[in-house]
XYZ file of N, CA and C in Angstrom:
357
model
N 16.539 -4.983 70.967
C 16.318 -3.598 71.328
C 16.091 -2.784 70.063
N 15.054 -1.979 70.051
C 14.737 -1.132 68.914
C 15.518 0.165 69.023
N 16.198 0.509 67.937
C 16.918 1.774 67.898
C 15.991 2.801 67.286
N 16.016 3.994 67.854
C 15.113 5.011 67.336
C 15.746 6.395 67.422
N 15.182 7.262 66.634
C 15.580 8.660 66.619
C 14.326 9.487 66.395
N 14.191 10.537 67.157
C 13.110 11.485 66.944
C 13.710 12.713 66.298
N 13.103 13.146 65.206
C 13.557 14.323 64.477
C 12.399 15.300 64.388
N 12.656 16.505 64.854
C 11.645 17.560 64.771
C 12.321 18.782 64.178
N 11.725 19.347 63.132
C 12.309 20.559 62.548
C 11.333 21.715 62.728
N 11.929 22.905 62.839
C 11.125 24.111 62.968
C 11.879 25.261 62.320
N 11.131 26.255 61.911
C 11.723 27.430 61.267
C 11.884 28.542 62.292
N 13.003 29.258 62.190
C 13.238 30.437 63.013
C 13.660 31.571 62.089
N 13.814 32.736 62.631
C 14.274 33.879 61.850
C 15.654 33.607 61.255
N 16.498 32.944 62.029
C 17.872 32.654 61.595
C 17.925 31.536 60.556
N 16.948 30.651 60.577
C 16.936 29.503 59.669
C 16.358 28.288 60.365
N 16.409 27.145 59.711
C 15.808 25.940 60.281
C 16.606 25.375 61.452
N 15.867 24.770 62.371
C 16.445 24.055 63.509
C 15.953 22.624 63.424
N 16.880 21.681 63.523
C 16.517 20.267 63.606
C 16.856 19.802 65.015
N 15.843 19.372 65.748
C 16.030 18.830 67.089
C 16.072 17.314 66.970
N 17.163 16.726 67.451
C 17.342 15.288 67.386
C 17.352 14.705 68.790
N 16.695 13.570 68.958
C 16.683 12.889 70.244
C 16.741 11.386 69.992
N 17.538 10.703 70.779
C 17.676 9.265 70.644
C 19.045 8.895 70.112
N 19.086 7.844 69.320
C 20.337 7.292 68.820
C 20.587 7.720 67.383
N 21.727 8.358 67.165
C 22.131 8.788 65.830
C 23.218 7.824 65.368
N 22.810 6.844 64.568
C 23.735 5.797 64.153
C 23.422 5.356 62.726
N 24.007 4.258 62.305
C 23.829 3.813 60.911
C 22.387 3.440 60.585
N 21.579 3.149 61.603
C 20.171 2.840 61.359
C 19.334 4.103 61.167
N 19.707 5.178 61.857
C 18.861 6.367 61.875
C 19.425 7.544 61.082
N 20.702 7.514 60.748
C 21.317 8.629 60.002
C 20.596 8.924 58.680
N 20.125 7.910 57.944
C 19.421 8.222 56.688
C 18.190 9.097 56.887
N 17.531 8.999 58.022
C 16.365 9.840 58.294
C 16.774 11.316 58.336
N 17.924 11.594 58.931
C 18.413 12.973 58.991
C 18.819 13.427 57.591
N 19.536 12.579 56.880
C 19.968 12.917 55.514
C 18.761 13.214 54.627
N 17.707 12.435 54.748
C 16.514 12.629 53.929
C 15.779 13.927 54.267
N 15.923 14.415 55.498
C 15.230 15.633 55.915
C 15.912 16.896 55.406
N 17.201 16.843 55.125
C 17.955 18.050 54.776
C 17.416 18.807 53.560
N 17.136 18.150 52.427
C 16.683 18.907 51.250
C 15.358 19.638 51.451
N 14.514 19.153 52.319
C 13.198 19.754 52.524
C 13.157 20.900 53.522
N 14.307 21.295 54.051
C 14.330 22.338 55.076
C 14.095 23.743 54.539
N 14.332 23.942 53.255
C 14.180 25.273 52.686
C 15.251 26.238 53.167
N 16.439 25.738 53.378
C 17.560 26.562 53.834
C 17.956 27.530 52.732
N 17.997 28.826 53.068
C 18.291 29.867 52.079
C 19.673 30.461 52.329
N 20.265 31.060 51.310
C 21.570 31.715 51.469
C 21.544 32.719 52.627
N 22.594 32.694 53.412
C 22.728 33.604 54.534
C 22.093 33.114 55.820
N 21.272 32.072 55.737
C 20.652 31.537 56.940
C 21.623 30.620 57.683
N 21.171 30.145 58.812
C 21.947 29.227 59.638
C 21.107 27.987 59.926
N 21.669 26.834 59.676
C 21.057 25.569 60.057
C 21.578 25.205 61.440
N 20.665 24.960 62.363
C 21.051 24.560 63.716
C 20.622 23.116 63.930
N 21.558 22.307 64.369
C 21.263 20.935 64.767
C 21.315 20.893 66.287
N 20.169 20.684 66.903
C 20.077 20.617 68.357
C 20.254 19.161 68.773
N 21.385 18.873 69.412
C 21.742 17.503 69.762
C 21.519 17.189 71.241
N 20.822 18.070 71.940
C 20.648 17.908 73.380
C 20.068 16.542 73.752
N 19.189 16.010 72.912
C 18.533 14.744 73.231
C 19.235 13.506 72.705
N 20.421 13.667 72.130
C 21.146 12.508 71.589
C 21.694 11.655 72.729
N 21.368 10.365 72.699
C 21.852 9.444 73.730
C 23.006 8.581 73.248
N 23.169 8.498 71.919
C 24.246 7.689 71.334
C 24.544 8.228 69.949
N 25.821 8.258 69.590
C 26.216 8.685 68.249
C 27.439 7.894 67.827
N 27.317 7.172 66.716
C 28.464 6.428 66.196
C 29.068 7.183 65.008
N 29.988 6.547 64.305
C 30.666 7.213 63.186
C 29.687 7.591 62.078
N 28.624 6.829 61.885
C 27.610 7.193 60.894
C 26.888 8.463 61.305
N 26.675 8.625 62.582
C 26.059 9.839 63.083
C 26.950 11.051 62.864
N 28.229 10.888 63.121
C 29.171 11.986 62.884
C 29.230 12.301 61.388
N 29.199 11.272 60.565
C 29.208 11.474 59.117
C 27.991 12.280 58.667
N 26.833 12.032 59.255
C 25.641 12.773 58.844
C 25.717 14.222 59.320
N 26.387 14.479 60.430
C 26.594 15.865 60.857
C 27.468 16.607 59.848
N 28.476 15.927 59.343
C 29.332 16.520 58.309
C 28.538 16.710 57.021
N 27.671 15.750 56.692
C 26.821 15.892 55.505
C 25.883 17.093 55.657
N 25.375 17.316 56.862
C 24.514 18.483 57.105
C 25.312 19.770 56.924
N 26.549 19.777 57.375
C 27.416 20.947 57.169
C 27.622 21.189 55.677
N 27.902 20.124 54.943
C 28.096 20.258 53.497
C 26.826 20.765 52.819
N 25.677 20.305 53.280
C 24.401 20.771 52.725
C 24.248 22.272 52.978
N 24.543 22.708 54.199
C 24.433 24.135 54.530
C 25.371 24.960 53.662
N 26.595 24.515 53.516
C 27.567 25.251 52.701
C 27.123 25.304 51.245
N 26.557 24.213 50.735
C 26.072 24.192 49.350
C 24.910 25.170 49.155
N 24.181 25.454 50.232
C 23.077 26.418 50.183
C 23.565 27.830 50.482
N 24.869 28.011 50.599
C 25.468 29.306 50.957
C 24.951 29.774 52.313
N 24.843 28.828 53.227
C 24.377 29.088 54.586
C 25.450 28.600 55.563
N 25.198 28.815 56.829
C 26.120 28.336 57.855
C 25.426 27.264 58.680
N 26.196 26.655 59.570
C 25.657 25.615 60.444
C 26.180 25.838 61.842
N 25.394 25.461 62.821
C 25.814 25.484 64.217
C 25.198 24.288 64.916
N 25.904 23.798 65.915
C 25.389 22.721 66.743
C 24.996 23.294 68.091
N 23.947 22.742 68.665
C 23.480 23.195 69.972
C 23.302 22.003 70.896
N 23.540 22.235 72.177
C 23.289 21.198 73.176
C 24.081 19.932 72.953
N 25.328 20.054 72.536
C 26.146 18.874 72.255
C 26.462 18.157 73.568
N 26.052 16.886 73.700
C 26.365 16.142 74.925
C 27.884 16.044 75.120
N 28.326 16.060 76.354
C 29.757 16.069 76.657
C 30.498 14.891 76.017
N 29.903 13.714 76.007
C 30.597 12.553 75.416
C 30.842 12.763 73.924
N 29.927 13.436 73.243
C 30.096 13.732 71.828
C 31.061 14.909 71.640
N 30.980 15.895 72.516
C 31.905 17.032 72.450
C 33.345 16.544 72.621
N 33.550 15.564 73.462
C 34.894 15.002 73.672
C 35.420 14.377 72.386
N 34.577 13.626 71.702
C 34.984 13.018 70.422
C 35.307 14.115 69.413
N 34.472 15.149 69.371
C 34.739 16.271 68.459
C 36.102 16.883 68.724
N 36.458 17.060 70.011
C 37.768 17.625 70.346
C 38.896 16.699 69.908
N 38.719 15.408 70.096
C 39.763 14.438 69.750
C 40.038 14.438 68.248
N 38.988 14.485 67.435
C 39.162 14.406 65.975
C 39.236 15.767 65.299
N 39.121 16.840 66.063
C 39.265 18.177 65.511
C 38.001 18.796 64.958
N 36.860 18.160 65.139
C 35.616 18.723 64.626
C 35.131 19.916 65.445
N 35.717 20.127 66.611
C 35.356 21.307 67.396
C 35.803 22.587 66.700
N 36.723 22.456 65.734
C 37.158 23.611 64.945
C 36.320 23.784 63.676
N 35.483 22.812 63.379
C 34.664 22.820 62.164
C 33.244 23.296 62.459
N 32.726 22.920 63.613
C 31.349 23.237 63.980
C 31.304 24.256 65.119
N 30.696 25.416 64.883
C 30.430 26.298 66.016
C 29.394 25.624 66.915
N 29.582 25.727 68.213
C 28.637 25.101 69.137
C 28.101 26.131 70.129
N 26.887 25.862 70.575
C 26.195 26.736 71.520
C 25.491 25.849 72.544
N 25.254 26.371 73.733
C 24.610 25.542 74.757
C 23.155 25.179 74.420
N 22.473 26.063 73.687
C 21.073 25.808 73.321
C 20.830 26.290 71.889
N 19.724 25.844 71.311
C 19.346 26.312 69.977
C 19.035 27.808 70.012
N 18.457 28.274 71.101
C 18.163 29.706 71.222
C 19.457 30.516 71.248
N 20.472 30.026 71.929
C 21.769 30.716 71.961
C 22.384 30.757 70.564
N 22.209 29.683 69.796
C 22.716 29.669 68.418
C 21.985 30.695 67.573
N 20.673 30.781 67.742
C 19.896 31.766 66.989
C 20.299 33.187 67.388
N 20.492 33.404 68.688
C 20.890 34.731 69.168
C 22.268 35.135 68.645
N 23.145 34.155 68.426
C 24.510 34.444 67.946
C 24.573 34.617 66.441
N 23.494 34.245 65.732
C 23.465 34.350 64.272
C 23.574 35.800 63.872
N 24.544 36.125 63.008
C 24.694 37.525 62.593
C 23.635 37.909 61.564
N 22.778 38.809 61.930
C 21.769 39.273 60.982
C 22.417 40.194 59.978
N 21.924 40.136 58.763
C 22.460 40.963 57.689
C 21.687 42.271 57.662
N 22.427 43.379 57.670
C 21.774 44.677 57.597
C 22.161 45.344 56.286
N 21.232 46.082 55.720
C 21.493 46.770 54.451
C 22.266 48.046 54.686
């Protein structure tokens, strides 16, 4: 069986959105890690990882989500997860990551919740 992951990134007013679909595991996590530096994430922006299409996530997948958070923090930006499948949300609750990652039902909801900076 071939393991695969589809990664699509797009820019929004709030910051970049990465839409992931398929299996996020030790075979595919490097693809996500390699995409992070090229996002052009700027200070004050929000990186959104849309996980609605994730069908499987192992510990390597969770590790890459933490790496994405670290990347956002290093860019002086924030991170949010969108469309987290219930099976993954359950794991997040068990290990306490639900307190680390803000989550939203959709990427649009995450963008709408992003606090815009006013002068």
